[in-house]
């Protein structure tokens, strides 16, 4: 029976980061992981494979849409789907192996198998019981089910099936215009699939700044995606490699059907805690299935902590990673902390979309006095050169103090640009601090500075 300072259950971004930090802080650390490879949902069937497919199909989109404009003439490349899948898998393998290397480097023990917690201080894997002074649950999440829909991962798929379809479907209905639906819908649309996204609400990407969501919908529609909004899906019937989706329009209760070769159910994810034995342990759960924790990631059972998708908060890899670092630091007697007010969100469509802090809708609801600094990428030389001048940068700042309250970007490199704002917000920056910072020309970042200038005396190039 081995004894550890920390045993982490789950080797996703939350768990593996917690383990690395714990080991760096001198704690004897083990991680239990039931999958064949490390990295969790994110590396195996989430962030990484989806970004590989988005990259490959983005290149194809460029060939079709923009190459000729740049004087690059020649036949468009043929898509070898099997090879594209191999590329995606190579990217996944490279990353999961990378975590294995980091475990070895940091002397972290990988306990292979599915773990349960028979009692505080004990983790059972197979027949073996391992002792741990501290246990961190980082068991992640799984796709949430929709009543009346049976997922077979062939015709009716979750994101996991959608990442590994046997062939490129002629038609795809995506249920849910959230992040998964739009990213994977975009990828297939660029491969020539006719994509229809059916969304319950009246706008796509709920929770996102309304103006950005509208702009994204317009751009994706231009790219060929179809949207049916305000539609409650009633059921999906799959027969002989075809599926029929029935939905009701909420405005008038009228019913309609769409047929497609494949249906992607992308209506959210729920915490995965099955098999851990939490109920018997007396770990308190929240009504939506998350493990209840305090602001030090402690569950209601002493010595057991929880992080990542299994607890409240946005289901994002970097949120899980930050919690992983913080909980390890707390266990080691340091002051781990996560600033939930500054967690960026990115959608990796083309153009990318990113956001941090408050949306305009939230500020209105809070009755806060704010000002908007907006700058269109149309005024950014670099964006125009890559045919991505449709979006904008929008900075929301306190009307009195000029302190940045939020930022929302739709445009080239938005996922990277947002971090300048994140750092600013961590330092309590005013929009003027960014406006006064010299930005290299020609870069997309200039659009961020221009939006900051627009919070003051005005942008130069608009
Ligand atoms: P997970 O990554 O889910 O890892 C949990 C691990 O625990 C799993 O490997 C599981 O096998 C293991 N486990 C569970 N129970 C046990 C047990 N009892 N014993 C042993 N092992 C166990 N987020 C982003 O920030 N950016 C993105 O671009 C992004 N893209 C995504 C794309 C898709 C298609 C999906 C589905 C998700 C995406 N996400 C993205 C979300 C991201 O994957 C999750 O937020 C993140 O993986 C959560 O990390 P985690 O460590 O909490 O859990
Ligand atoms: P989501 O919560 O982003 O979107 C789900 C969508 O489905 C919502 O728009 C919702 O209104 C809609 N919906 C729910 N029930 C419906 C119904 N019956 N009929 C029609 N529409 C319905 O969830 P999604 O896209 O499944 O992603 C899950 C999680 O994975 C998210 O929390 C996200 O944070 C994470 N993720 C993050 C990515 C990123 O950071 N780039 C990429 C992919 C996933």
Coordinates of C-alpha atoms and ligand atoms in Angstrom, one line a residue:
X1 CA 0.0 0.0 0.0
X2 CA 1.6 3.2 -1.2
X3 CA 1.2 6.5 0.7
X4 CA 1.1 9.9 -1.1
X5 CA 0.7 13.5 0.0
X6 CA -1.7 14.1 -2.8
X7 CA -3.7 11.8 -5.1
X8 CA -5.5 13.4 -8.0
X9 CA -8.4 11.7 -9.6
X10 CA -8.4 12.5 -13.3
X11 CA -5.6 13.7 -15.6
X12 CA -7.4 16.4 -17.5
X13 CA -6.1 20.0 -17.6
X14 CA -7.3 20.4 -14.0
X15 CA -5.8 17.2 -12.6
X16 CA -2.5 17.1 -14.5
X17 CA -1.7 20.7 -13.7
X18 CA -2.6 20.2 -10.0
X19 CA -0.3 17.2 -9.9
X20 CA 2.6 19.0 -11.6
X21 CA 2.3 22.0 -9.3
X22 CA 2.0 19.7 -6.2
X23 CA 5.1 17.8 -7.2
X24 CA 7.0 21.0 -7.9
X25 CA 6.1 22.1 -4.4
X26 CA 7.7 18.9 -3.0
X27 CA 4.6 16.8 -2.4
X28 CA 4.6 13.1 -3.2
X29 CA 2.0 12.9 -5.9
X30 CA 0.0 10.4 -7.8
X31 CA -2.7 10.7 -10.4
X32 CA -5.4 8.1 -11.2
X33 CA -6.6 8.1 -14.8
X34 CA -8.8 5.5 -16.4
X35 CA -8.3 6.5 -20.0
X36 CA -5.4 5.0 -22.0
X37 CA -3.8 8.4 -22.3
X38 CA -3.3 11.4 -20.1
X39 CA -4.8 14.9 -20.8
X40 CA -8.5 14.3 -20.2
X41 CA -11.3 15.5 -22.3
X42 CA -9.4 18.5 -23.5
X43 CA -6.4 16.8 -25.1
X44 CA -8.1 13.6 -26.2
X45 CA -11.6 14.5 -27.4
X46 CA -12.0 18.3 -26.8
X47 CA -9.8 21.4 -27.2
X48 CA -7.0 19.8 -29.1
X49 CA -8.5 17.5 -31.7
X50 CA -11.2 20.2 -32.4
X51 CA -8.5 22.8 -33.0
X52 CA -6.6 20.5 -35.3
X53 CA -9.7 20.0 -37.5
X54 CA -10.4 23.7 -37.3
X55 CA -6.9 24.5 -38.5
X56 CA -7.0 22.0 -41.4
X57 CA -10.4 23.2 -42.6
X58 CA -9.5 26.9 -42.1
X59 CA -6.6 26.3 -44.5
X60 CA -9.0 24.8 -47.0
X61 CA -11.3 27.7 -46.6
X62 CA -8.4 30.1 -47.3
X63 CA -7.7 28.2 -50.6
X64 CA -11.3 28.4 -51.7
X65 CA -12.0 31.9 -50.6
X66 CA -8.8 33.9 -50.7
X67 CA -6.0 32.3 -52.6
X68 CA -7.1 33.5 -56.0
X69 CA -7.5 37.1 -54.6
X70 CA -3.8 37.0 -53.7
X71 CA -2.7 35.7 -57.1
X72 CA -2.3 32.1 -56.0
X73 CA -3.9 30.2 -58.9
X74 CA -4.3 26.5 -59.1
X75 CA -6.6 23.6 -58.4
X76 CA -8.0 23.4 -54.9
X77 CA -6.5 20.5 -52.9
X78 CA -8.6 17.3 -52.5
X79 CA -9.6 16.4 -49.0
X80 CA -8.2 13.1 -47.8
X81 CA -10.4 12.6 -44.7
X82 CA -8.5 9.6 -43.4
X83 CA -5.3 11.6 -43.6
X84 CA -6.9 14.6 -41.9
X85 CA -8.0 12.3 -39.1
X86 CA -4.4 10.9 -38.8
X87 CA -3.1 14.5 -38.6
X88 CA -5.6 15.2 -35.9
X89 CA -4.7 12.1 -34.0
X90 CA -0.9 12.9 -34.3
X91 CA -1.6 16.3 -32.8
X92 CA -3.5 14.6 -29.9
X93 CA -0.8 11.9 -29.4
X94 CA 2.0 14.5 -29.4
X95 CA 0.2 16.4 -26.6
X96 CA -0.9 13.4 -24.5
X97 CA 2.7 12.0 -24.7
X98 CA 3.9 15.4 -23.6
X99 CA 1.9 15.1 -20.4
X100 CA 3.4 11.6 -19.8
X101 CA 6.8 13.2 -20.2
X102 CA 6.0 15.9 -17.7
X103 CA 4.8 13.3 -15.2
X104 CA 8.1 11.4 -15.5
X105 CA 10.0 14.7 -15.2
X106 CA 8.2 15.6 -12.0
X107 CA 8.2 12.1 -10.6
X108 CA 4.4 11.8 -10.6
X109 CA 3.1 8.3 -10.3
X110 CA 0.3 7.4 -12.8
X111 CA -2.0 4.9 -11.2
X112 CA -3.7 3.4 -14.2
X113 CA -7.4 2.6 -13.9
X114 CA -10.7 4.0 -12.6
X115 CA -10.5 5.2 -9.1
X116 CA -13.0 5.5 -6.3
X117 CA -12.8 7.0 -2.8
X118 CA -13.9 4.4 -0.2
X119 CA -13.0 6.8 2.6
X120 CA -11.3 10.1 3.1
X121 CA -7.6 9.4 2.8
X122 CA -8.0 6.4 0.6
X123 CA -8.2 6.0 -3.2
X124 CA -9.1 2.5 -4.6
X125 CA -7.8 1.6 -8.1
X126 CA -8.7 -2.0 -9.1
X127 CA -8.1 -4.0 -6.0
X128 CA -5.4 -1.7 -4.6
X129 CA -6.0 0.9 -2.0
X130 CA -3.6 3.8 -1.9
X131 CA -3.4 6.2 1.0
X132 CA -3.4 10.0 0.5
X133 CA -3.2 12.9 2.9
X134 CA -5.1 14.9 0.4
X135 CA -7.4 13.9 -2.5
X136 CA -8.2 16.2 -5.4
X137 CA -11.2 15.2 -7.5
X138 CA -10.7 16.4 -11.1
X139 CA -13.0 14.0 -12.8
X140 CA -14.3 16.5 -15.5
X141 CA -17.5 16.4 -17.4
X142 CA -19.4 14.5 -20.1
X143 CA -22.0 15.6 -22.7
X144 CA -25.4 16.1 -21.2
X145 CA -28.2 14.0 -22.5
X146 CA -31.3 15.4 -24.2
X147 CA -34.6 13.7 -23.4
X148 CA -36.0 11.8 -26.4
X149 CA -32.6 11.6 -28.2
X150 CA -30.5 8.4 -28.3
X151 CA -26.9 9.0 -29.1
X152 CA -25.2 6.2 -31.1
X153 CA -22.0 8.1 -31.9
X154 CA -22.5 7.3 -35.6
X155 CA -25.6 9.0 -36.9
X156 CA -26.5 10.9 -33.8
X157 CA -23.3 12.0 -32.2
X158 CA -21.8 14.1 -29.4
X159 CA -18.7 16.1 -29.9
X160 CA -16.6 12.9 -29.4
X161 CA -18.3 11.1 -32.3
X162 CA -18.3 14.3 -34.4
X163 CA -14.5 14.5 -34.1
X164 CA -14.1 11.0 -35.6
X165 CA -16.9 10.5 -38.2
X166 CA -16.2 7.7 -40.7
X167 CA -16.8 10.1 -43.6
X168 CA -17.6 13.7 -44.2
X169 CA -21.4 13.9 -44.0
X170 CA -23.3 15.7 -46.8
X171 CA -25.6 17.2 -44.2
X172 CA -25.3 17.9 -40.5
X173 CA -27.8 19.2 -38.1
X174 CA -26.2 20.7 -35.0
X175 CA -28.5 21.0 -31.9
X176 CA -27.2 23.9 -29.8
X177 CA -25.5 27.1 -31.1
X178 CA -22.9 27.1 -28.3
X179 CA -19.2 26.8 -28.5
X180 CA -19.0 23.1 -29.6
X181 CA -21.8 23.5 -32.1
X182 CA -20.3 26.5 -33.8
X183 CA -16.7 25.2 -33.8
X184 CA -17.5 21.8 -35.2
X185 CA -20.3 23.1 -37.4
X186 CA -17.8 25.5 -38.9
X187 CA -15.2 22.8 -39.5
X188 CA -17.7 20.6 -41.4
X189 CA -19.2 23.5 -43.3
X190 CA -15.7 24.3 -44.6
X191 CA -15.5 20.6 -45.8
X192 CA -18.6 21.1 -47.9
X193 CA -21.2 19.7 -45.4
X194 CA -24.5 21.5 -45.4
X195 CA -24.8 22.6 -41.8
X196 CA -28.0 23.7 -40.0
X197 CA -27.7 24.8 -36.4
X198 CA -30.9 24.6 -34.4
X199 CA -30.9 26.7 -31.2
X200 CA -33.5 26.9 -28.4
X201 CA -32.8 30.6 -27.6
X202 CA -33.3 33.5 -30.0
X203 CA -29.5 34.2 -30.3
X204 CA -26.4 32.1 -30.7
X205 CA -23.7 31.7 -28.0
X206 CA -25.8 32.6 -24.9
X207 CA -23.9 34.7 -22.4
X208 CA -21.8 36.4 -25.0
X209 CA -22.0 40.1 -25.6
X210 CA -25.1 40.5 -27.8
X211 CA -23.4 42.7 -30.4
X212 CA -20.6 40.2 -30.9
X213 CA -23.0 37.3 -31.1
X214 CA -25.0 39.0 -33.8
X215 CA -21.9 39.8 -35.8
X216 CA -20.7 36.2 -35.5
X217 CA -24.0 34.9 -36.7
X218 CA -23.9 37.2 -39.7
X219 CA -20.4 36.1 -40.6
X220 CA -21.1 32.4 -40.2
X221 CA -24.2 32.7 -42.2
X222 CA -22.2 34.3 -45.0
X223 CA -19.8 31.3 -44.7
X224 CA -22.8 29.0 -45.4
X225 CA -24.1 27.9 -42.0
X226 CA -27.8 28.0 -41.6
X227 CA -29.5 28.9 -38.3
X228 CA -32.9 28.1 -36.9
X229 CA -33.3 30.1 -33.7
X230 CA -36.0 29.9 -31.0
X231 CA -36.5 26.3 -31.8
X232 CA -37.1 23.6 -29.2
X233 CA -35.9 20.2 -30.4
X234 CA -38.6 17.6 -29.7
X235 CA -36.7 14.5 -30.8
X236 CA -34.4 12.8 -33.3
X237 CA -35.3 9.7 -35.2
X238 CA -32.3 7.8 -36.8
X239 CA -33.0 5.2 -39.5
X240 CA -30.6 3.7 -42.0
X241 CA -27.9 6.3 -41.7
X242 CA -30.3 9.2 -41.8
X243 CA -31.7 11.2 -39.0
X244 CA -34.8 13.4 -38.8
X245 CA -34.8 16.2 -36.2
X246 CA -38.2 17.5 -35.1
X247 CA -38.4 20.9 -33.5
X248 CA -41.1 23.4 -32.5
X249 CA -40.6 27.1 -33.1
X250 CA -41.2 28.7 -29.8
X251 CA -42.8 31.9 -31.2
X252 CA -45.9 30.1 -32.6
X253 CA -45.5 26.4 -31.6
X254 CA -45.4 25.3 -35.2
X255 CA -43.6 22.0 -35.8
X256 CA -41.0 21.4 -38.4
X257 CA -38.5 18.6 -39.4
X258 CA -35.1 18.6 -40.9
X259 CA -33.3 15.5 -42.3
X260 CA -29.6 15.1 -42.2
X261 CA -27.0 12.4 -42.6
X262 CA -25.6 13.3 -39.1
X263 CA -26.9 15.0 -36.0
X264 CA -24.5 16.6 -33.5
X265 CA -26.0 17.0 -30.0
X266 CA -24.1 20.0 -28.5
X267 CA -26.4 21.2 -25.8
X268 CA -23.9 21.5 -23.0
X269 CA -21.9 19.3 -20.7
X270 CA -22.5 18.1 -17.1
X271 CA -20.0 17.1 -14.3
X272 CA -18.8 13.5 -14.4
X273 CA -18.6 12.0 -10.9
X274 CA -20.0 8.5 -11.5
X275 CA -18.2 5.6 -9.7
X276 CA -16.3 7.8 -7.2
X277 CA -18.5 6.9 -4.3
X278 CA -19.2 10.5 -3.3
X279 CA -22.7 9.8 -2.0
X280 CA -21.5 7.2 0.4
X281 CA -18.7 9.5 1.5
X282 CA -21.2 12.3 2.2
X283 CA -19.7 14.7 -0.2
X284 CA -22.3 17.4 -0.8
X285 CA -23.4 18.0 -4.4
X286 CA -25.2 21.0 -5.9
X287 CA -28.5 20.6 -7.7
X288 CA -26.9 20.7 -11.2
X289 CA -24.6 17.8 -10.3
X290 CA -21.4 19.7 -9.4
X291 CA -19.4 18.9 -6.3
X292 CA -19.9 21.6 -3.7
X293 CA -16.7 23.4 -2.8
X294 CA -15.7 26.5 -0.8
X295 CA -13.3 29.1 -2.1
X296 CA -10.3 26.9 -1.2
X297 CA -11.7 24.1 -3.3
X298 CA -12.5 22.0 -0.2
X299 CA -15.5 19.7 -0.5
X300 CA -17.7 19.1 2.5
X301 CA -15.5 16.1 3.5
X302 CA -12.1 17.2 5.1
X303 CA -9.1 16.2 3.0
X304 CA -11.0 16.0 -0.2
X305 CA -10.8 18.8 -2.7
X306 CA -12.5 19.3 -6.2
X307 CA -11.6 21.4 -9.2
X308 CA -12.4 21.9 -13.0
X309 CA -15.5 20.9 -14.8
X310 CA -16.7 18.9 -11.8
X311 CA -17.3 22.0 -9.8
X312 CA -19.2 25.3 -10.6
X313 CA -17.9 27.8 -13.1
X314 CA -17.2 27.9 -16.8
X315 CA -16.3 24.5 -18.3
X316 CA -13.0 25.7 -19.7
X317 CA -9.6 24.0 -19.8
X318 CA -7.7 27.1 -18.5
X319 CA -10.2 27.6 -15.7
X320 CA -9.5 24.0 -14.6
X321 CA -5.7 24.6 -15.0
X322 CA -5.8 27.7 -12.8
X323 CA -7.8 25.8 -10.2
X324 CA -5.3 23.0 -10.4
X325 CA -2.4 25.3 -9.6
X326 CA -4.3 27.1 -6.9
X327 CA -5.5 23.9 -5.1
X328 CA -1.9 22.4 -5.1
X329 CA -0.6 25.7 -3.6
X330 CA -3.3 25.7 -1.0
X331 CA -2.5 22.1 0.0
X332 CA 1.2 23.0 0.2
X333 CA 0.3 25.8 2.6
X334 CA 0.6 28.7 0.1
X335 CA -2.0 31.1 -1.1
X336 CA -3.5 29.7 -4.3
X337 CA -6.1 31.9 -5.8
X338 CA -8.2 32.1 -9.0
X339 CA -9.6 35.5 -10.1
X340 CA -12.9 34.4 -11.7
X341 CA -13.6 37.9 -12.9
X342 CA -10.7 37.6 -15.4
X343 CA -11.2 34.3 -17.2
X344 CA -11.1 34.7 -21.0
X345 CA -13.4 32.8 -23.3
X346 CA -12.5 32.0 -26.9
X347 CA -14.4 30.5 -29.8
X348 CA -12.0 29.2 -32.5
X349 CA -14.1 29.9 -35.5
X350 CA -12.8 32.1 -38.3
X351 CA -12.8 34.9 -37.3
X352 CA -12.1 34.0 -33.7
X353 CA -14.2 35.4 -30.9
X354 CA -12.9 36.3 -27.5
X355 CA -14.2 37.9 -24.4
X356 CA -13.3 38.7 -20.8
X357 CA -15.1 40.4 -17.9
X358 CA -18.5 41.9 -18.2
X359 CA -20.7 42.0 -21.3
X360 CA -22.7 45.2 -22.1
X361 CA -25.9 43.3 -21.1
X362 CA -24.4 42.5 -17.7
X363 CA -23.4 46.1 -17.1
X364 CA -26.8 47.3 -18.0
X365 CA -28.4 44.8 -15.7
X366 CA -26.1 45.9 -12.9
X367 CA -27.1 49.6 -13.6
X368 CA -23.4 50.5 -13.9
X369 CA -22.3 53.6 -15.7
X370 CA -20.0 52.5 -18.5
X371 CA -18.5 53.8 -21.8
X372 CA -17.7 51.8 -24.9
X373 CA -14.6 52.1 -27.0
X374 CA -15.1 50.3 -30.3
X375 CA -12.8 49.9 -33.2
X376 CA -13.6 48.0 -36.4
X377 CA -10.9 45.8 -38.0
X378 CA -11.8 47.6 -41.2
X379 CA -9.4 50.3 -39.9
X380 CA -6.6 47.8 -39.3
X381 CA -4.2 47.3 -42.2
X382 CA -3.2 43.8 -41.2
X383 CA -6.7 42.5 -40.9
X384 CA -7.6 43.9 -44.3
X385 CA -4.6 42.1 -45.8
X386 CA -5.9 38.7 -44.6
X387 CA -9.5 39.4 -45.6
X388 CA -10.7 39.4 -42.0
X389 CA -11.8 43.0 -41.6
X390 CA -15.4 42.4 -40.6
X391 CA -15.1 42.2 -36.9
X392 CA -14.3 44.7 -34.1
X393 CA -12.8 45.2 -30.7
X394 CA -15.1 46.5 -28.0
X395 CA -13.8 47.7 -24.7
X396 CA -16.2 48.5 -21.8
X397 CA -14.8 50.8 -19.2
X398 CA -16.1 52.5 -16.1
X399 CA -17.6 55.9 -17.1
X400 CA -16.0 57.7 -14.2
X401 CA -12.7 56.0 -13.6
X402 CA -12.0 54.6 -17.0
X403 CA -11.2 51.2 -15.4
X404 CA -11.6 48.3 -17.9
X405 CA -14.7 46.2 -17.0
X406 CA -14.7 43.9 -20.0
X407 CA -13.7 43.4 -23.6
X408 CA -15.1 41.5 -26.5
X409 CA -13.3 40.9 -29.8
X410 CA -14.4 39.3 -33.1
X411 CA -11.6 39.3 -35.6
X412 CA -8.3 37.8 -36.6
X413 CA -6.2 36.4 -33.7
X414 CA -8.9 37.4 -31.2
X415 CA -8.0 34.5 -28.9
X416 CA -4.5 35.9 -28.4
X417 CA -5.4 39.6 -28.5
X418 CA -7.7 39.2 -25.4
X419 CA -4.8 38.5 -23.1
X420 CA -3.5 42.1 -23.3
X421 CA -6.8 43.1 -21.8
X422 CA -6.7 40.2 -19.2
X423 CA -3.3 41.4 -17.9
X424 CA -4.6 45.0 -17.8
X425 CA -7.6 43.9 -15.8
X426 CA -5.5 41.9 -13.4
X427 CA -3.5 45.1 -12.8
X428 CA -6.7 47.2 -12.5
X429 CA -5.8 49.1 -15.7
X430 CA -7.7 52.0 -17.2
X431 CA -8.5 52.0 -20.9
X432 CA -6.0 54.9 -21.1
X433 CA -3.2 52.6 -19.9
X434 CA -3.6 50.5 -23.0
X435 CA -4.2 53.6 -25.2
X436 CA -0.9 55.1 -24.0
X437 CA 1.1 51.9 -24.7
X438 CA 3.0 51.8 -28.0
X439 CA 1.7 48.9 -30.2
X440 CA 3.8 47.7 -33.1
X441 CA 2.6 48.4 -36.6
X442 CA 1.1 46.6 -38.5
X443 CA -0.4 44.2 -36.0
X444 CA -3.9 43.1 -35.1
X445 CA -3.1 44.4 -31.6
X446 CA -3.3 47.9 -32.9
X447 CA -7.1 47.4 -33.0
X448 CA -7.1 46.8 -29.3
X449 CA -5.2 50.0 -28.7
X450 CA -7.5 51.9 -31.0
X451 CA -10.6 50.6 -29.1
X452 CA -8.8 51.8 -25.9
X453 CA -8.2 55.2 -27.5
X454 CA -11.9 55.2 -28.4
X455 CA -12.7 55.1 -24.7
X456 CA -11.0 58.5 -24.5
X457 CA -10.5 61.2 -27.1
X458 CA -11.1 58.9 -30.0
X459 CA -9.5 56.3 -32.2
X460 CA -7.1 57.5 -34.9
X461 CA -8.0 55.2 -37.8
X462 CA -11.8 55.2 -37.5
Ligands
LIG1 P1 -11.4 16.5 -18.0 O1 -10.6 17.1 -19.1 O2 -12.8 16.1 -18.4 O3 -10.6 15.3 -17.4 C1 -11.2 14.5 -16.5 C2 -10.4 13.2 -16.5 O4 -10.7 12.4 -15.4 C3 -10.8 12.3 -17.7 O5 -9.6 12.0 -18.4 C4 -11.4 11.1 -17.1 O6 -11.1 9.9 -17.8 C5 -10.8 11.1 -15.7 N1 -11.6 10.4 -14.7 C6 -12.9 10.7 -14.4 N2 -13.3 9.9 -13.4 C7 -12.3 9.1 -13.1 C8 -12.1 8.1 -12.1 N3 -13.1 7.7 -11.3 N4 -10.9 7.4 -12.1 C9 -9.9 7.8 -13.0 N5 -10.1 8.8 -13.9 C10 -11.2 9.4 -13.9 N6 -12.0 24.3 -23.2 C11 -11.2 25.3 -23.5 O7 -10.8 26.0 -22.6 N7 -10.8 25.6 -24.8 C12 -11.3 24.8 -25.9 O8 -10.9 25.1 -27.0 C13 -12.1 23.7 -25.6 N8 -12.6 23.0 -26.6 C14 -13.4 21.9 -26.3 C15 -13.9 21.2 -27.3 C16 -14.7 20.1 -27.1 C17 -15.2 19.3 -28.2 C18 -15.0 19.8 -25.7 C19 -15.9 18.6 -25.4 C20 -14.6 20.5 -24.7 C21 -13.8 21.6 -25.0 N9 -13.3 22.4 -23.9 C22 -12.5 23.5 -24.2 C23 -13.6 22.2 -22.5 C24 -12.5 21.5 -21.8 O9 -12.2 20.3 -22.5 C25 -12.8 21.2 -20.4 O10 -13.2 22.4 -19.7 C26 -11.6 20.6 -19.6 O11 -11.2 19.4 -20.2 C27 -11.9 20.3 -18.2 O12 -10.8 19.8 -17.5 P2 -11.0 18.9 -16.3 O13 -9.6 18.5 -15.9 O14 -11.9 19.4 -15.3 O15 -11.7 17.5 -16.8
LIG2 P1 -22.9 25.4 -24.5 O1 -23.5 25.6 -23.2 O2 -21.8 26.3 -25.0 O3 -24.1 25.6 -25.6 C1 -25.2 24.8 -25.6 C2 -26.3 25.4 -26.5 O4 -27.3 24.5 -26.7 C3 -26.8 26.7 -25.9 O5 -26.9 27.7 -26.8 C4 -28.2 26.2 -25.5 O6 -29.2 27.3 -25.5 C5 -28.5 25.2 -26.5 N1 -29.6 24.2 -26.2 C6 -29.7 23.6 -25.0 N2 -30.8 22.8 -25.1 C7 -31.3 22.9 -26.3 C8 -32.3 22.2 -27.0 N3 -33.1 21.3 -26.4 N4 -32.6 22.5 -28.3 C9 -31.8 23.5 -28.9 N5 -30.7 24.1 -28.3 C10 -30.5 23.8 -27.0 O7 -22.5 23.9 -24.6 P2 -21.6 23.1 -25.7 O8 -21.4 23.9 -26.9 O9 -22.1 21.7 -25.7 O10 -20.2 23.1 -24.9 C11 -20.0 22.5 -23.7 C12 -18.9 23.1 -22.9 O11 -17.6 22.9 -23.5 C13 -19.1 24.6 -22.8 O12 -19.3 24.9 -21.4 C14 -17.8 25.2 -23.3 O13 -17.3 26.1 -22.3 C15 -16.9 24.0 -23.5 N6 -16.2 24.2 -24.8 C16 -15.3 25.3 -24.9 C17 -14.7 25.6 -26.1 C18 -13.8 26.7 -26.2 O14 -13.5 27.3 -25.1 N7 -13.4 27.1 -27.4 C19 -14.9 24.7 -27.3 C20 -15.9 23.7 -27.0 C21 -16.5 23.5 -25.8

